[in-house]
CSV table of C-alpha atoms and ligand atoms in Angstrom, one decimal:
chain,number,residue,atom,x,y,z
A,1,MET,CA,17.5,-10.3,-8.8
A,2,VAL,CA,19.5,-12.6,-6.6
A,3,ILE,CA,17.1,-14.8,-4.3
A,4,ALA,CA,19.4,-17.7,-3.0
A,5,ARG,CA,18.2,-20.5,-0.8
A,6,SER,CA,20.3,-22.9,0.3
A,7,PRO,CA,19.1,-26.5,-0.2
A,8,LYS,CA,19.1,-27.4,3.2
A,9,GLU,CA,16.8,-24.0,4.1
A,10,ASN,CA,13.1,-24.8,4.2
A,11,GLN,CA,12.0,-24.6,0.7
A,12,PRO,CA,9.0,-22.0,0.6
A,13,LYS,CA,5.4,-23.2,-0.5
A,14,ILE,CA,3.5,-19.6,-0.8
A,15,ILE,CA,5.2,-15.9,-0.4
A,16,HIS,CA,4.1,-13.1,-0.2
A,17,VAL,CA,4.6,-10.3,-1.5
A,18,THR,CA,2.9,-6.5,-1.9
A,19,PRO,CA,4.4,-5.5,-5.7
A,20,SER,CA,2.6,-2.1,-6.4
A,21,HIS,CA,3.4,-0.8,-2.9
A,22,GLN,CA,5.3,-2.0,0.5
A,23,TYR,CA,3.7,-0.3,3.1
A,24,PRO,CA,5.5,1.7,4.5
A,25,LEU,CA,8.6,2.1,2.8
A,26,GLY,CA,6.7,2.6,-0.7
A,27,MET,CA,8.7,0.6,-2.9
A,28,THR,CA,7.4,-1.1,-6.4
A,29,MET,CA,8.5,-3.8,-7.6
A,30,SER,CA,10.8,-3.5,-11.0
A,31,PHE,CA,10.0,-5.4,-13.9
A,32,GLU,CA,13.1,-7.4,-13.3
A,33,ARG,CA,12.2,-9.0,-9.6
A,34,ARG,CA,8.6,-9.2,-11.1
A,35,THR,CA,10.0,-11.9,-13.5
A,36,ALA,CA,12.7,-13.6,-11.4
A,37,LEU,CA,10.0,-14.3,-8.7
A,38,LEU,CA,8.2,-15.7,-10.6
A,39,ASP,CA,10.8,-17.9,-12.1
A,40,PHE,CA,11.9,-19.0,-8.7
A,41,ALA,CA,8.5,-19.5,-7.7
A,42,ARG,CA,8.5,-22.2,-10.9
A,43,SER,CA,11.5,-23.3,-10.0
A,44,HIS,CA,10.7,-23.9,-6.1
A,45,ASN,CA,7.0,-25.1,-6.9
A,46,ALA,CA,6.5,-22.5,-4.7
A,47,PHE,CA,2.9,-20.3,-5.0
A,48,ILE,CA,3.2,-16.0,-4.6
A,49,PHE,CA,0.3,-14.6,-2.8
A,50,GLU,CA,0.5,-11.1,-4.6
A,51,ASP,CA,-1.7,-9.1,-2.2
A,52,ASP,CA,-2.3,-5.9,-4.3
A,53,PHE,CA,-4.3,-4.0,-2.2
A,54,TYR,CA,-3.2,-0.2,-4.0
A,55,ALA,CA,-3.2,-1.6,-7.3
A,56,GLU,CA,-5.5,1.7,-8.1
A,57,PHE,CA,-2.6,3.6,-6.5
A,58,ARG,CA,-0.1,4.6,-9.1
A,59,PHE,CA,0.8,8.6,-9.9
A,60,THR,CA,3.7,8.3,-11.2
A,61,GLY,CA,6.4,6.0,-13.3
A,62,ALA,CA,5.8,3.4,-16.1
A,63,PRO,CA,3.3,1.2,-16.2
A,64,LEU,CA,4.0,-2.2,-14.5
A,65,PRO,CA,2.0,-5.4,-15.2
A,66,CYS,CA,1.2,-7.4,-12.2
A,67,LEU,CA,2.4,-10.8,-10.7
A,68,GLN,CA,-0.4,-12.5,-11.8
A,69,GLY,CA,-0.4,-11.2,-15.3
A,70,ILE,CA,2.8,-12.3,-16.3
A,71,ASP,CA,2.3,-15.3,-15.1
A,72,ASN,CA,2.6,-18.4,-17.6
A,73,PHE,CA,2.7,-21.2,-15.1
A,74,SER,CA,-0.5,-21.0,-12.6
A,75,ARG,CA,2.0,-19.7,-9.7
A,76,VAL,CA,0.2,-16.6,-8.4
A,77,ILE,CA,-2.9,-16.0,-6.4
A,78,TYR,CA,-4.2,-12.5,-6.9
A,79,ALA,CA,-5.7,-10.7,-4.1
A,80,GLY,CA,-8.1,-7.3,-4.4
A,81,THR,CA,-9.6,-5.1,-2.1
A,82,MET,CA,-12.2,-2.5,-2.1
A,83,SER,CA,-11.1,-1.1,1.2
A,84,LYS,CA,-8.7,1.5,-0.1
A,85,ILE,CA,-10.7,2.6,-3.0
A,86,LEU,CA,-14.7,1.7,-1.4
A,87,TYR,CA,-13.8,1.7,2.3
A,88,PRO,CA,-12.9,-1.0,4.6
A,89,SER,CA,-15.9,-1.3,7.0
A,90,LEU,CA,-17.4,-2.7,3.4
A,91,ARG,CA,-15.1,-6.3,3.9
A,92,LEU,CA,-14.8,-7.0,0.3
A,93,GLY,CA,-11.7,-8.3,-1.8
A,94,TYR,CA,-11.7,-10.6,-4.5
A,95,LEU,CA,-9.0,-13.3,-5.3
A,96,VAL,CA,-7.9,-14.2,-8.9
A,97,ALA,CA,-6.3,-17.8,-8.3
A,98,PRO,CA,-5.0,-20.5,-10.8
A,99,GLU,CA,-8.2,-23.4,-11.4
A,100,GLN,CA,-6.7,-26.3,-9.6
A,101,LEU,CA,-6.5,-24.1,-5.9
A,102,ILE,CA,-10.2,-22.4,-6.4
A,103,ASP,CA,-12.2,-26.1,-4.0
A,104,PRO,CA,-9.8,-25.9,-1.8
A,105,LEU,CA,-9.8,-21.7,-1.6
A,106,VAL,CA,-13.4,-21.8,-1.3
A,107,LYS,CA,-13.7,-24.5,1.7
A,108,ILE,CA,-11.0,-22.6,3.4
A,109,ARG,CA,-13.6,-19.4,2.7
A,110,SER,CA,-16.2,-21.3,4.5
A,111,THR,CA,-14.8,-22.9,6.9
A,112,ILE,CA,-13.1,-19.5,8.1
A,113,ASP,CA,-16.6,-17.0,8.2
A,114,GLN,CA,-18.7,-19.0,5.7
A,115,HIS,CA,-19.3,-16.0,3.2
A,116,SER,CA,-19.8,-12.6,2.8
A,117,SER,CA,-22.9,-10.0,3.1
A,118,ALA,CA,-24.6,-11.3,-0.6
A,119,ILE,CA,-26.8,-8.0,-0.2
A,120,ASP,CA,-23.7,-6.0,-0.1
A,121,GLN,CA,-21.7,-8.2,-3.1
A,122,ALA,CA,-25.0,-7.5,-5.1
A,123,THR,CA,-25.0,-3.9,-4.7
A,124,LEU,CA,-20.7,-3.5,-5.6
A,125,ALA,CA,-21.6,-5.9,-8.5
A,126,ARG,CA,-24.4,-3.7,-9.7
A,127,PHE,CA,-22.3,-0.6,-8.8
A,128,ILE,CA,-19.2,-2.1,-11.8
A,129,THR,CA,-21.4,-3.1,-13.9
A,130,GLU,CA,-23.3,-0.1,-14.4
A,131,GLY,CA,-20.4,2.2,-14.4
A,132,PHE,CA,-20.2,3.6,-11.7
A,133,PHE,CA,-17.3,1.7,-10.1
A,134,LEU,CA,-14.7,3.2,-13.3
A,135,SER,CA,-15.9,7.0,-12.6
A,136,HIS,CA,-15.4,6.3,-8.9
A,137,VAL,CA,-11.6,5.4,-9.6
A,138,LYS,CA,-11.4,7.7,-12.2
A,139,ARG,CA,-12.5,10.4,-9.7
A,140,MET,CA,-10.4,9.3,-6.7
A,141,ARG,CA,-7.0,8.4,-8.8
A,142,LYS,CA,-7.6,12.5,-9.5
A,143,LEU,CA,-8.4,13.5,-6.0
A,144,TYR,CA,-5.9,11.5,-4.1
A,145,ALA,CA,-3.0,13.0,-7.2
A,146,GLU,CA,-3.9,16.7,-6.3
A,147,ARG,CA,-3.9,15.6,-2.8
A,148,ARG,CA,-0.4,13.9,-3.1
A,149,GLU,CA,0.8,16.8,-5.1
A,150,PHE,CA,-0.4,19.3,-2.9
A,151,PHE,CA,1.0,17.5,0.0
A,152,ILE,CA,4.8,17.2,-1.9
A,153,LYS,CA,4.8,20.7,-2.7
A,154,GLU,CA,3.9,22.0,1.3
A,155,PHE,CA,5.8,19.5,2.9
A,156,ASN,CA,8.8,20.8,1.3
A,157,LYS,CA,7.7,24.5,1.6
A,158,LEU,CA,7.5,24.4,5.5
A,159,LEU,CA,9.8,21.3,6.2
A,160,SER,CA,12.3,20.3,4.3
A,161,ASP,CA,14.7,22.1,6.7
A,162,ARG,CA,14.1,19.0,9.4
A,163,PHE,CA,13.1,16.3,7.0
A,164,ILE,CA,14.1,14.2,3.8
A,165,LEU,CA,10.7,13.4,2.0
A,166,GLN,CA,10.4,10.2,0.5
A,167,ILE,CA,8.3,10.2,-2.5
A,168,PRO,CA,7.3,6.5,-3.9
A,169,GLU,CA,5.0,5.7,-6.4
A,170,ALA,CA,2.4,4.9,-6.0
A,171,GLY,CA,0.0,4.5,-2.1
A,172,LEU,CA,-1.2,6.7,-0.1
A,173,ASN,CA,1.3,7.7,2.3
A,174,PHE,CA,4.7,9.3,2.7
A,175,VAL,CA,7.7,8.2,4.4
A,176,ALA,CA,10.0,11.5,6.2
A,177,TRP,CA,13.5,10.9,7.3
A,178,LEU,CA,14.0,13.3,10.3
A,179,ARG,CA,17.7,14.7,9.0
A,180,CYS,CA,18.7,15.6,13.2
A,181,ASP,CA,17.7,12.3,15.6
A,182,ALA,CA,17.3,15.0,18.4
A,183,ASP,CA,13.7,16.4,16.6
A,184,PHE,CA,12.2,12.3,16.9
A,185,ALA,CA,10.9,13.3,20.5
A,186,ARG,CA,9.8,17.2,19.3
A,187,VAL,CA,7.7,15.5,16.9
A,188,ALA,CA,6.4,12.8,18.5
A,189,ARG,CA,5.0,14.9,21.5
A,190,VAL,CA,3.1,16.8,18.7
A,191,ARG,CA,2.0,14.0,16.2
A,192,ALA,CA,-1.6,13.7,18.3
A,193,GLU,CA,-2.0,17.4,17.7
A,194,ILE,CA,-1.1,18.5,14.6
A,195,GLY,CA,-4.5,16.5,12.5
A,196,ILE,CA,-2.9,14.7,10.3
A,197,LYS,CA,-1.2,12.2,12.6
A,198,PRO,CA,2.0,11.0,11.7
A,199,SER,CA,3.3,7.4,13.1
A,200,PRO,CA,6.7,6.7,13.8
A,201,LEU,CA,8.1,4.0,11.3
A,202,SER,CA,9.5,2.2,14.2
A,203,PHE,CA,5.4,1.4,15.0
A,204,TYR,CA,6.0,-0.9,12.2
A,205,CYS,CA,9.4,-2.4,12.9
A,206,ILE,CA,10.3,-5.6,15.0
A,207,GLN,CA,13.5,-4.3,15.7
A,208,ALA,CA,13.8,-0.2,15.0
A,209,LYS,CA,17.5,-0.4,13.3
A,210,LEU,CA,16.5,2.6,11.0
A,211,LYS,CA,16.4,6.2,11.3
A,212,PRO,CA,14.4,7.8,12.4
A,213,ALA,CA,11.3,8.7,10.4
A,214,PHE,CA,7.4,9.4,10.6
A,215,VAL,CA,4.9,8.1,8.0
A,216,PHE,CA,2.4,10.3,6.8
A,217,GLY,CA,-0.9,9.7,5.0
A,218,PHE,CA,-2.1,12.6,3.1
A,219,ALA,CA,-5.2,10.6,1.3
A,220,ALA,CA,-8.2,11.5,4.2
A,221,TRP,CA,-7.3,15.3,4.4
A,222,THR,CA,-8.3,18.4,2.3
A,223,PRO,CA,-5.8,20.2,1.6
A,224,ALA,CA,-6.1,22.9,4.1
A,225,GLN,CA,-6.1,20.7,6.7
A,226,ILE,CA,-3.0,19.3,5.2
A,227,ARG,CA,-1.5,23.0,5.2
A,228,GLU,CA,-3.2,23.3,8.5
A,229,SER,CA,-1.3,20.2,10.2
A,230,LEU,CA,2.2,21.1,8.4
A,231,LEU,CA,2.1,25.0,9.6
A,232,ARG,CA,1.0,23.7,13.0
A,233,LEU,CA,4.0,21.0,12.4
A,234,ALA,CA,6.6,23.7,11.2
A,235,SER,CA,5.7,25.9,14.4
A,236,ALA,CA,6.2,23.5,16.8
A,237,LEU,CA,9.9,22.5,15.6
A,238,LYS,CA,10.8,26.2,15.9
B,1,PLP,C1,-0.8,-5.7,2.8
B,1,PLP,C2,-1.8,-5.3,3.1
B,1,PLP,N1,-2.9,-5.9,2.6
B,1,PLP,C3,-4.2,-6.0,2.2
B,1,PLP,C4,-5.1,-4.3,2.9
B,1,PLP,C5,-5.9,-4.7,3.4
B,1,PLP,O1,-6.5,-5.7,3.9
B,1,PLP,P1,-8.0,-6.0,4.1
B,1,PLP,O2,-8.7,-5.5,2.2
B,1,PLP,O3,-8.5,-6.8,4.4
B,1,PLP,O4,-8.9,-4.5,4.1
B,1,PLP,C6,-3.9,-4.3,4.1
B,1,PLP,C7,-5.4,-2.6,4.5
B,1,PLP,O5,-4.4,-2.3,5.1
B,1,PLP,C8,-2.6,-4.0,3.7
B,1,PLP,O6,-2.0,-3.1,4.9
């Protein structure tokens, strides 16, 4: 990995990355890139903000350590969230930070919004310490792995003549690239009516230079809903 920056450019103070899964394209950062990024942060005296929002949802490929776990120089601030594994409106997450940052981080947090709900935090703490969280993680990983497999199978069966499905190692979404640009308008027209509501990839771009594609989530839908939606999409494209 080459992270080149001329000395004339502003040097980073903090680098925000999502190594488990880049949303929406789905890349996972390799071990080599992780160690190279840590070396870069150390040599530039920068911090890395490791936003590990999809940590629990790695479905294939060898396990990879988080940056924070292989950082020997206190350069990484690790952020986890309950938004994906439990639910977003809980608004609870956590940081694992180098000791010298704890006081400033606590001050920043109390300036922003004081603190999270104490009752929600205490309830979550019991949920974790009494073992329910771990069994919940295992259950959801199994459920989502099944939905993921089902989605891949049905999508390729019904729509592989129209799309190329890109299959990431982690995360709860797929990017499907259109084989023919002219299909974009037809998919865009029916997307709100087919149930699982794919979003145009261009929605996530400041300047859309990529080929036309759609982002499909699979976690919130049962196999029956996935099949029904993909059937509708396939018939709209006939
Ligand atoms: C890149 C990224 N980080 C973190 C999160 C989770 O954010 P929060 O914990 O505020 O819900 C999301 C949510 O979708 C996200 O897209």
